Tab-separated table of C-alpha atoms in Angstrom:
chain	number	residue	atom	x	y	z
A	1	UNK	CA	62.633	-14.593	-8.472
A	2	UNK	CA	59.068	-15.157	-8.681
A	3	UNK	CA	57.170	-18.328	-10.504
A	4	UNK	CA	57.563	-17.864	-14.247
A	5	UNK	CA	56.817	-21.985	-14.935
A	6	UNK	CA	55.695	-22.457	-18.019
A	7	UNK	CA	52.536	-24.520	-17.965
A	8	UNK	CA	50.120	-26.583	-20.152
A	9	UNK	CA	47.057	-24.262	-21.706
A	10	UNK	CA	43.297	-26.088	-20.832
A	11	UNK	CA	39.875	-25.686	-21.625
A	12	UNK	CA	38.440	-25.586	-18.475
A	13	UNK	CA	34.421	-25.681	-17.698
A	14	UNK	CA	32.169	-23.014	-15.604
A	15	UNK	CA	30.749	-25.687	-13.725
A	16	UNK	CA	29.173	-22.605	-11.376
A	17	UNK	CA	28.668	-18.816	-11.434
A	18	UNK	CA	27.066	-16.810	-8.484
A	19	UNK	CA	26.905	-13.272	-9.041
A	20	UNK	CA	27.856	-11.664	-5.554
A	21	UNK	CA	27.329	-8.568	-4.397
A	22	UNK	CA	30.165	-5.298	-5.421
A	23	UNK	CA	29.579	-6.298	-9.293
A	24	UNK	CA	31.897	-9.693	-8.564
A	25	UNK	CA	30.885	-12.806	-10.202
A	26	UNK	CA	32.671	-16.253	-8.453
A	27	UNK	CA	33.356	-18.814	-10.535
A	28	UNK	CA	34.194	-22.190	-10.218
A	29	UNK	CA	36.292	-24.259	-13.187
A	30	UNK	CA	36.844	-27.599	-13.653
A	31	UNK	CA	38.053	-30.047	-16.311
A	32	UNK	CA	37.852	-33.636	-16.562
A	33	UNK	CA	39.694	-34.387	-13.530
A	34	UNK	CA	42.103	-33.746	-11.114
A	35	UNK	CA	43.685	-29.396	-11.997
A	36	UNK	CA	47.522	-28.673	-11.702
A	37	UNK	CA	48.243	-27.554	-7.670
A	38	UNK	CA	48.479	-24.472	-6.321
A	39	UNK	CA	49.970	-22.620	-3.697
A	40	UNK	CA	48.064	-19.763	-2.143
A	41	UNK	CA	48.687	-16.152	-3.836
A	42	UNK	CA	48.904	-18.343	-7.014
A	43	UNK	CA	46.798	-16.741	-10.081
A	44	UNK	CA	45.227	-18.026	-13.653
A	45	UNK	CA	45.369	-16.453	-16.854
A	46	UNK	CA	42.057	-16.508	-18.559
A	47	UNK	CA	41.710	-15.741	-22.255
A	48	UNK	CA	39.072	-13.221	-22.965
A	49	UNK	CA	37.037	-12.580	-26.398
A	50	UNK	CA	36.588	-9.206	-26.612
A	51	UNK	CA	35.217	-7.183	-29.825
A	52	UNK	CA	38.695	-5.806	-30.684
A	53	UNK	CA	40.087	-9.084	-30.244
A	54	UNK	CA	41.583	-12.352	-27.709
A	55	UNK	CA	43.174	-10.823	-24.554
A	56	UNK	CA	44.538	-12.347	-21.766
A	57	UNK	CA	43.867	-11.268	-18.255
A	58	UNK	CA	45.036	-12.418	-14.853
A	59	UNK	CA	42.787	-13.623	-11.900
A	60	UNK	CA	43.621	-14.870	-7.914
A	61	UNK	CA	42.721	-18.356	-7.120
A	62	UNK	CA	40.765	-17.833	-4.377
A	63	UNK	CA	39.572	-21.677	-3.513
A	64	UNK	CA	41.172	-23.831	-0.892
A	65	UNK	CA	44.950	-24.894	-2.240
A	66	UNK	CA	43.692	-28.623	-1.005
A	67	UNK	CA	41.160	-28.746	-3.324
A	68	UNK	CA	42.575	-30.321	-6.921
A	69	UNK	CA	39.145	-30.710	-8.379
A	70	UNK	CA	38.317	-27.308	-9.561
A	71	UNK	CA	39.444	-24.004	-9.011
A	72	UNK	CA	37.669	-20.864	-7.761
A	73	UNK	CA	38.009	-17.081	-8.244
A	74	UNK	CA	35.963	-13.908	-7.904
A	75	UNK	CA	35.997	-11.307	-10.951
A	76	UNK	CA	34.983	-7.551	-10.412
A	77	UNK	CA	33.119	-6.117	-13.219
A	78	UNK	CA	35.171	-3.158	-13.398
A	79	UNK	CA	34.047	0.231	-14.159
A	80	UNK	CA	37.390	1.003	-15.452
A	81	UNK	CA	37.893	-2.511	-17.226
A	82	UNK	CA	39.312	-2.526	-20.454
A	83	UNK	CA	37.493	-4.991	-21.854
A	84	UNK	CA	38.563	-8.176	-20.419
A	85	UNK	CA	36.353	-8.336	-16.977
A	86	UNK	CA	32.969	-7.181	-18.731
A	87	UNK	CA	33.319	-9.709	-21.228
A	88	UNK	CA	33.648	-12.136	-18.702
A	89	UNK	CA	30.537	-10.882	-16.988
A	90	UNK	CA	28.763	-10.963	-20.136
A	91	UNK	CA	30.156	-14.169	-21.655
A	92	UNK	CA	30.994	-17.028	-19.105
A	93	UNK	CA	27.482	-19.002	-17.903
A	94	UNK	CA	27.631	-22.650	-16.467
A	95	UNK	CA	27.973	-24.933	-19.634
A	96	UNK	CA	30.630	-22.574	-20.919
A	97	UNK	CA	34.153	-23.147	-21.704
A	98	UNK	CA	37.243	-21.157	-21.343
A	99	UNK	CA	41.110	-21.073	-22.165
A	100	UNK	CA	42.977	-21.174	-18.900
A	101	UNK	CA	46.825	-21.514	-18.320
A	102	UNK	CA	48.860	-21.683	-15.050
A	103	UNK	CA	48.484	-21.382	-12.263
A	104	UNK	CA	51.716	-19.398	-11.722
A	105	UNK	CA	52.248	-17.821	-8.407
A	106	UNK	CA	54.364	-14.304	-8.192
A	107	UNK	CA	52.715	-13.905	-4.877
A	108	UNK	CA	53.608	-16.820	-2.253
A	109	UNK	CA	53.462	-17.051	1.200
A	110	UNK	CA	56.791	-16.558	3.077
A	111	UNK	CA	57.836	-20.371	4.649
A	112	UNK	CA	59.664	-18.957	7.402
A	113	UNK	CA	56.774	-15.955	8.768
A	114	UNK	CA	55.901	-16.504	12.484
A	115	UNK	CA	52.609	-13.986	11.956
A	116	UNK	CA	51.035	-13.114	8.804
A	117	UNK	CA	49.268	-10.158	8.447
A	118	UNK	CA	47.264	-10.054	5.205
A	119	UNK	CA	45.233	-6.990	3.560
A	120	UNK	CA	42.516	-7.183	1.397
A	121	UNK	CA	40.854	-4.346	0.124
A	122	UNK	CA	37.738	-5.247	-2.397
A	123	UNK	CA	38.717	-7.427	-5.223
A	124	UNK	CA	41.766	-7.560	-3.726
A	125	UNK	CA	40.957	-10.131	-1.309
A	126	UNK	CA	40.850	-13.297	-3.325
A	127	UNK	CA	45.021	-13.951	-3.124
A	128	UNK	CA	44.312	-13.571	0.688
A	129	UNK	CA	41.082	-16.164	0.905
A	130	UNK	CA	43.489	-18.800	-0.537
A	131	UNK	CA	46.304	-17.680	2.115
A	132	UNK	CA	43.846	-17.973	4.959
A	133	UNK	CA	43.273	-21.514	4.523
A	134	UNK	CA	46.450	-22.507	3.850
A	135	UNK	CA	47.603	-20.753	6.872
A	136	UNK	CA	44.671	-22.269	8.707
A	137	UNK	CA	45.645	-25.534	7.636
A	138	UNK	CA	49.323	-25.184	8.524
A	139	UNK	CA	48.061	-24.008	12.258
A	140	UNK	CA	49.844	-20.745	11.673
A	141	UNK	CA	49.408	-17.153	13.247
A	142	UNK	CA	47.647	-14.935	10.913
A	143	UNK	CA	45.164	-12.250	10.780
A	144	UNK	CA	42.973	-10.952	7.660
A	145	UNK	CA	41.763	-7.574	7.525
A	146	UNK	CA	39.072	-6.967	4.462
A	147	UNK	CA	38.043	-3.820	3.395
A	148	UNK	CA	35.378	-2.670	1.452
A	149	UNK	CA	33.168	0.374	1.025
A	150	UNK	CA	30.195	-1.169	3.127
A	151	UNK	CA	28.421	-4.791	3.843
A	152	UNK	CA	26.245	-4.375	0.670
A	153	UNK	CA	29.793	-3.786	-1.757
A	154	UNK	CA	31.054	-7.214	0.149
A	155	UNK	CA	31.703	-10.370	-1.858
A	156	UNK	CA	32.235	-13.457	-0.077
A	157	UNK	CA	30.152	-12.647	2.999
A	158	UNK	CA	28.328	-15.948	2.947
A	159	UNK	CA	31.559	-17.834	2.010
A	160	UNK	CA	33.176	-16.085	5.213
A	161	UNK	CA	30.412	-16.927	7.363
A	162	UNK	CA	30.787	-20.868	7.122
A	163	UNK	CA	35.101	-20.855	7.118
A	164	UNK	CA	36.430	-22.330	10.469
A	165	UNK	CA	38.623	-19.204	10.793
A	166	UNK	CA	36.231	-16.856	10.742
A	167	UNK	CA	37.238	-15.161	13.839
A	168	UNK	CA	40.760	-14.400	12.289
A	169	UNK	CA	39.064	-12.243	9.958
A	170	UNK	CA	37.760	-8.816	10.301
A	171	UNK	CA	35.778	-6.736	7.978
A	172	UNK	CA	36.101	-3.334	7.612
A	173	UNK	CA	33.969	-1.069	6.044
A	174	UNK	CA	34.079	2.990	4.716
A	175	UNK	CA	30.747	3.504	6.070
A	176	UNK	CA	31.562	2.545	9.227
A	177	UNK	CA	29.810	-0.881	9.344
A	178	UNK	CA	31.228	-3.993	11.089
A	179	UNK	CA	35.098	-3.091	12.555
A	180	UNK	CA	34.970	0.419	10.724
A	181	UNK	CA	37.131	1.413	8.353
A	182	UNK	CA	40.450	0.031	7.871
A	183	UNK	CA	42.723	2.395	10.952
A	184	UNK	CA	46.229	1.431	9.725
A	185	UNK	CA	47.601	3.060	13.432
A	186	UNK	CA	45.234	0.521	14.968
A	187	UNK	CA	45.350	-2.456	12.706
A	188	UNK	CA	48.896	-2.825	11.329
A	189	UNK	CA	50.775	-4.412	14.661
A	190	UNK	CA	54.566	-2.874	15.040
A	191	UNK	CA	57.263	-4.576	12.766
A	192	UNK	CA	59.075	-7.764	14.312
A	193	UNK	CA	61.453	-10.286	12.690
A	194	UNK	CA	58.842	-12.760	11.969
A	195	UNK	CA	56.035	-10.274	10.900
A	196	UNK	CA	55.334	-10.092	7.287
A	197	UNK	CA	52.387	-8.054	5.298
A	198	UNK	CA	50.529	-9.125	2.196
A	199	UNK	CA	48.804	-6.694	0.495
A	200	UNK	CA	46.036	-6.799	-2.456
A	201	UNK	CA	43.455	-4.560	-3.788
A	202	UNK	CA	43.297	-1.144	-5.607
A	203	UNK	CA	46.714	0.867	-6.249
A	204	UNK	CA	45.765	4.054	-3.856
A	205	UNK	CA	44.886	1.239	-1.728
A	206	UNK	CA	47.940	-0.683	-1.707
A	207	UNK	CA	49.819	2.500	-1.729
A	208	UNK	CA	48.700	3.359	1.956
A	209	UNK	CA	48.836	0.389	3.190
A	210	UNK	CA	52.647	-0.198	1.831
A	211	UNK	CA	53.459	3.215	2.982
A	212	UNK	CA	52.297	3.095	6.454
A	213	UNK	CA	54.435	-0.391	6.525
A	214	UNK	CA	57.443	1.283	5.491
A	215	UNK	CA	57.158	4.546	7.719
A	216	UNK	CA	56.479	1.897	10.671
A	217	UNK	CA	60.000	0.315	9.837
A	218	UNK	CA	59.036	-3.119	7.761
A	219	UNK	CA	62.191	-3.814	5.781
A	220	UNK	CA	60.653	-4.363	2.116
A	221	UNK	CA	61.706	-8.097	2.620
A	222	UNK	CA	58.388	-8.842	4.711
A	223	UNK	CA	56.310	-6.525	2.829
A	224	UNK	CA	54.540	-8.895	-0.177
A	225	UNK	CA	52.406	-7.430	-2.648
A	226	UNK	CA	50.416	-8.279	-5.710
A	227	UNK	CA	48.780	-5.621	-7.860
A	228	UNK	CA	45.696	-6.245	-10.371
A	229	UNK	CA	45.916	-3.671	-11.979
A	230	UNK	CA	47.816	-0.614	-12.292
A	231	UNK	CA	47.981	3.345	-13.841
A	232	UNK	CA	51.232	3.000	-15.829
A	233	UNK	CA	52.912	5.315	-18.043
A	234	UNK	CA	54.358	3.566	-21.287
A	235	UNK	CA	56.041	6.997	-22.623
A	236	UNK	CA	59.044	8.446	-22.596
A	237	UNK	CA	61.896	9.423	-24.622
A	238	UNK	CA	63.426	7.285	-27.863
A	239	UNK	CA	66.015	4.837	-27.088
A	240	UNK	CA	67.344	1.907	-28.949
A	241	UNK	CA	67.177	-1.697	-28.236
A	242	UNK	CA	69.687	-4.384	-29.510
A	243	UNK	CA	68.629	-8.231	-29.166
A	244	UNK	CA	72.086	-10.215	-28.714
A	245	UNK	CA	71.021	-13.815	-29.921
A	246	UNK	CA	69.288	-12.751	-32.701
A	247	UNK	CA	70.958	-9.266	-33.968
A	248	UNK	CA	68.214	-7.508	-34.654
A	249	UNK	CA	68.238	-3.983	-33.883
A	250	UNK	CA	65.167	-1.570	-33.251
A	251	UNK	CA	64.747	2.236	-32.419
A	252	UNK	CA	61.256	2.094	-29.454
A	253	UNK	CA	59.839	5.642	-30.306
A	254	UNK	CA	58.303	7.901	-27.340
A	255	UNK	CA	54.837	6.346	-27.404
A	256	UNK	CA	55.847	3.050	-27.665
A	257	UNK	CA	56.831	-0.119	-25.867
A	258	UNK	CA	59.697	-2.362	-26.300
A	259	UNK	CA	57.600	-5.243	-27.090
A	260	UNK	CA	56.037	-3.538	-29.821
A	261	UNK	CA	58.876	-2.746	-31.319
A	262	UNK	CA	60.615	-5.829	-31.066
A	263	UNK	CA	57.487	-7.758	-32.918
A	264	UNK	CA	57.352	-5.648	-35.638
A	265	UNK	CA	60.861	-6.690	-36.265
A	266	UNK	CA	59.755	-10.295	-36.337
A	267	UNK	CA	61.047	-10.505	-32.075
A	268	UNK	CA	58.352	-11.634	-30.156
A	269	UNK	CA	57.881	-10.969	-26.368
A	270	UNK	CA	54.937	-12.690	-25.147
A	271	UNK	CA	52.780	-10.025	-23.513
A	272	UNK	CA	49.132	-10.070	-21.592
A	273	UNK	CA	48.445	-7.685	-19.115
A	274	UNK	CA	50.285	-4.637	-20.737
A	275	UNK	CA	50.224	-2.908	-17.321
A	276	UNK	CA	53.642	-4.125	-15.689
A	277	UNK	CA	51.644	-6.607	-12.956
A	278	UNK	CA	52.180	-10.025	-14.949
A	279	UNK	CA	55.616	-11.014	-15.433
A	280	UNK	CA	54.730	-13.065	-18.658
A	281	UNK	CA	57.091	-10.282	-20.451
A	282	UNK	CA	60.024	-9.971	-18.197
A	283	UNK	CA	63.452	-10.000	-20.257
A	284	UNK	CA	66.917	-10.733	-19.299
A	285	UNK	CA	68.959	-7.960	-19.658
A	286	UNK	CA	72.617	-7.845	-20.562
A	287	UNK	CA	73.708	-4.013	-21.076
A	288	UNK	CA	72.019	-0.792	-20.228
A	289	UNK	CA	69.900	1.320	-17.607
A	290	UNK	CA	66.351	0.890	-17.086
A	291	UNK	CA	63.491	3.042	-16.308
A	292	UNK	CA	61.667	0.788	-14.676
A	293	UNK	CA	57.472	1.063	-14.652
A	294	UNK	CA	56.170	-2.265	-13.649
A	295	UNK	CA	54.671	-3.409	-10.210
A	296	UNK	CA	56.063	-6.813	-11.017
A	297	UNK	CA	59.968	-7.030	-9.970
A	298	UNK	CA	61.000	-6.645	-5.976
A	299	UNK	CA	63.156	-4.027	-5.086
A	300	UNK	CA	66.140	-6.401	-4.687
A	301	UNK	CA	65.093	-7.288	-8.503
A	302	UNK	CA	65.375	-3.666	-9.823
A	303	UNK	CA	68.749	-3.138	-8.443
A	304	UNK	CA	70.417	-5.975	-10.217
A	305	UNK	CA	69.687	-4.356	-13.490
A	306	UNK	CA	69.357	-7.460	-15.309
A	307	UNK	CA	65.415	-7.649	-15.885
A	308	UNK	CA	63.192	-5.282	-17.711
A	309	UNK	CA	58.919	-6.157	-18.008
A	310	UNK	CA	59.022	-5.090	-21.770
A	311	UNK	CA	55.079	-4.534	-22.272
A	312	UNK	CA	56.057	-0.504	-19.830
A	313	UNK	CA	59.189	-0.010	-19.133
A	314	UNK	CA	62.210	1.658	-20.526
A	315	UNK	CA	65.654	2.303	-21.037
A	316	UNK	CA	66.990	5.177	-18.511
A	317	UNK	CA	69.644	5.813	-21.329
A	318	UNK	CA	70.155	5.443	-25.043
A	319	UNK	CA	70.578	1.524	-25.321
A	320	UNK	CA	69.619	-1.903	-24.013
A	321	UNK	CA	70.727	-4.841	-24.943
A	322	UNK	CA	68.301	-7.460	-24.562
A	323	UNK	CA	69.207	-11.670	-23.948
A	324	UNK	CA	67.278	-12.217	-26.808
């Protein structure tokens, strides 16, 4: 199972903001001294002010694990953003504060890979900035390929430029700049018992890139993903959830979620990213199918039945019973 640690909320200071090309701002927090560790693939929660209220929203550490004085991430200003990255954009200046907590990480680096194979594509490439040093630092084998749309849509480019592994990492861009695009039958090397694949970036993105891994033969074991953000579909069919410790009893209606439900009952389920990506509202479950429609939970985790993220998913029959 994944890092679920709970951990200590902070105020934490933008001590700097560049605005980089693509519409992605990096920041860099600190406090007022040394900031919990991290592990590479490890992630913040920032909480956002937005007009229709506080949400919280999920971002990659994308700064050198080594470093314990600050840490660093990139934000896209998302088109599609629903709310939480434009307020950031129009909101966090040096001088300003912010509630952070974490970092957790649902998105490590495997101890025992011989070769790492990591793919970026946009925003997506933060997890994997972290991962490159710490692989650099280890003196492992590894490889980054970053994608983007073209040089101008490329954050990081100056950062790149300067790292002592640059040559391990090769840009790729739609309009045929730099390496070219991103040729999966050229750029993903043939499965082998120490290979494994991280992956990052938009869904249709990760999609092909997980696909073509599969198809090639990588068992699902050496295939590591994190998602950002994802197209999820919260409806479905009535079903009834019972919450053992506590007794209560609740009926989650076709358009809505099992953590809705539950806290107008007086149950709360913490919840942040409503999208299935998080993990902050996984639930032990004791009885029941599930209709699972997260990004969060492995494989291996779906088919022991005994987790549900309760922000999307649902029951697959007429009942849960929840360990709550």
């Amino acid at each position: 199972m994944k890092d679920m640690s709970d951990t200590k909320p902070m105020i934490l200071t933008v001590a700097e903001r560049i605005d980089d090309r693509g519409d992605i701002m990096q920041l860099t927090l600190t406090g007022d001294g040394p900031l919990p560790a991290f592990a590479a693939g490890a992630h913040v929660d920032l909480l956002v002010e937005t007009p229709e209220g506080p949400l919280w929203r999920q971002y990659s550490l994308c700064g050198d694990p080594a470093e314990t004085g600050c840490y660093r991430l990139g934000i896209l200003k998302d088109p599609a953003s629903r709310g939480g990255s434009a307020a950031l954009h129009q909101l966090l200046r040096a001088g300003e504060t912010v509630h952070v907590e974490g970092p957790r990480n649902h998105f490590p680096l495997a101890p025992d890979a011989e070769r790492s194979v990591l793919f970026g594509g946009g925003i997506g490439v933060t997890p994997m900035l972290a991962m490159a040093r710490e692989l650099h630092a280890a003196g492992a084998e590894f490889t980054l390929h970053y994608a983007t749309r073209s040089a101008a849509r490329t954050a990081f480019l100056d950062l790149i430029a300067t790292l002592p592994f640059r040559d391990r990492i090769v840009l790729h861009h739609d309009d045929g700049g730099a390496a070219g695009p991103l040729d999966l039958a050229r750029d993903l090397p043939p499965p082998a018992p120490g290979t494994h694949l991280y992956v990052c970036g938009p869904q249709g993105f990760m999609d092909w890139v997980i696909g073509a891994a599969e198809t090639a033969g990588y068992p699902g074991t050496r295939i590591h993903r994190e998602y950002f953000s994802a197209e999820v579909d919260t409806g479905g069919a009535g079903f009834e959830v019972e919450c053992a410790q506590s007794g209560v009893t609740v009926t989650v209606g076709p358009e809505d979620t099992i953590a809705k439900a539950l806290a107008r009952a007086g149950v709360k389920i913490e919840v942040k990213c409503e999208e299935g990506i998080c993990g902050t509202c996984v639930t032990d479950v004791i009885e029941g199918g599930i209709d699972h429609r997260d990004q969060f939970l492995t494989e291996e985790e779906r088919e022991d039945g005994d987790q549900i993220c309760a922000c999307c998913s649902r029951a697959s029959g007429a009942k849960l019973v929840l360990d709550l």
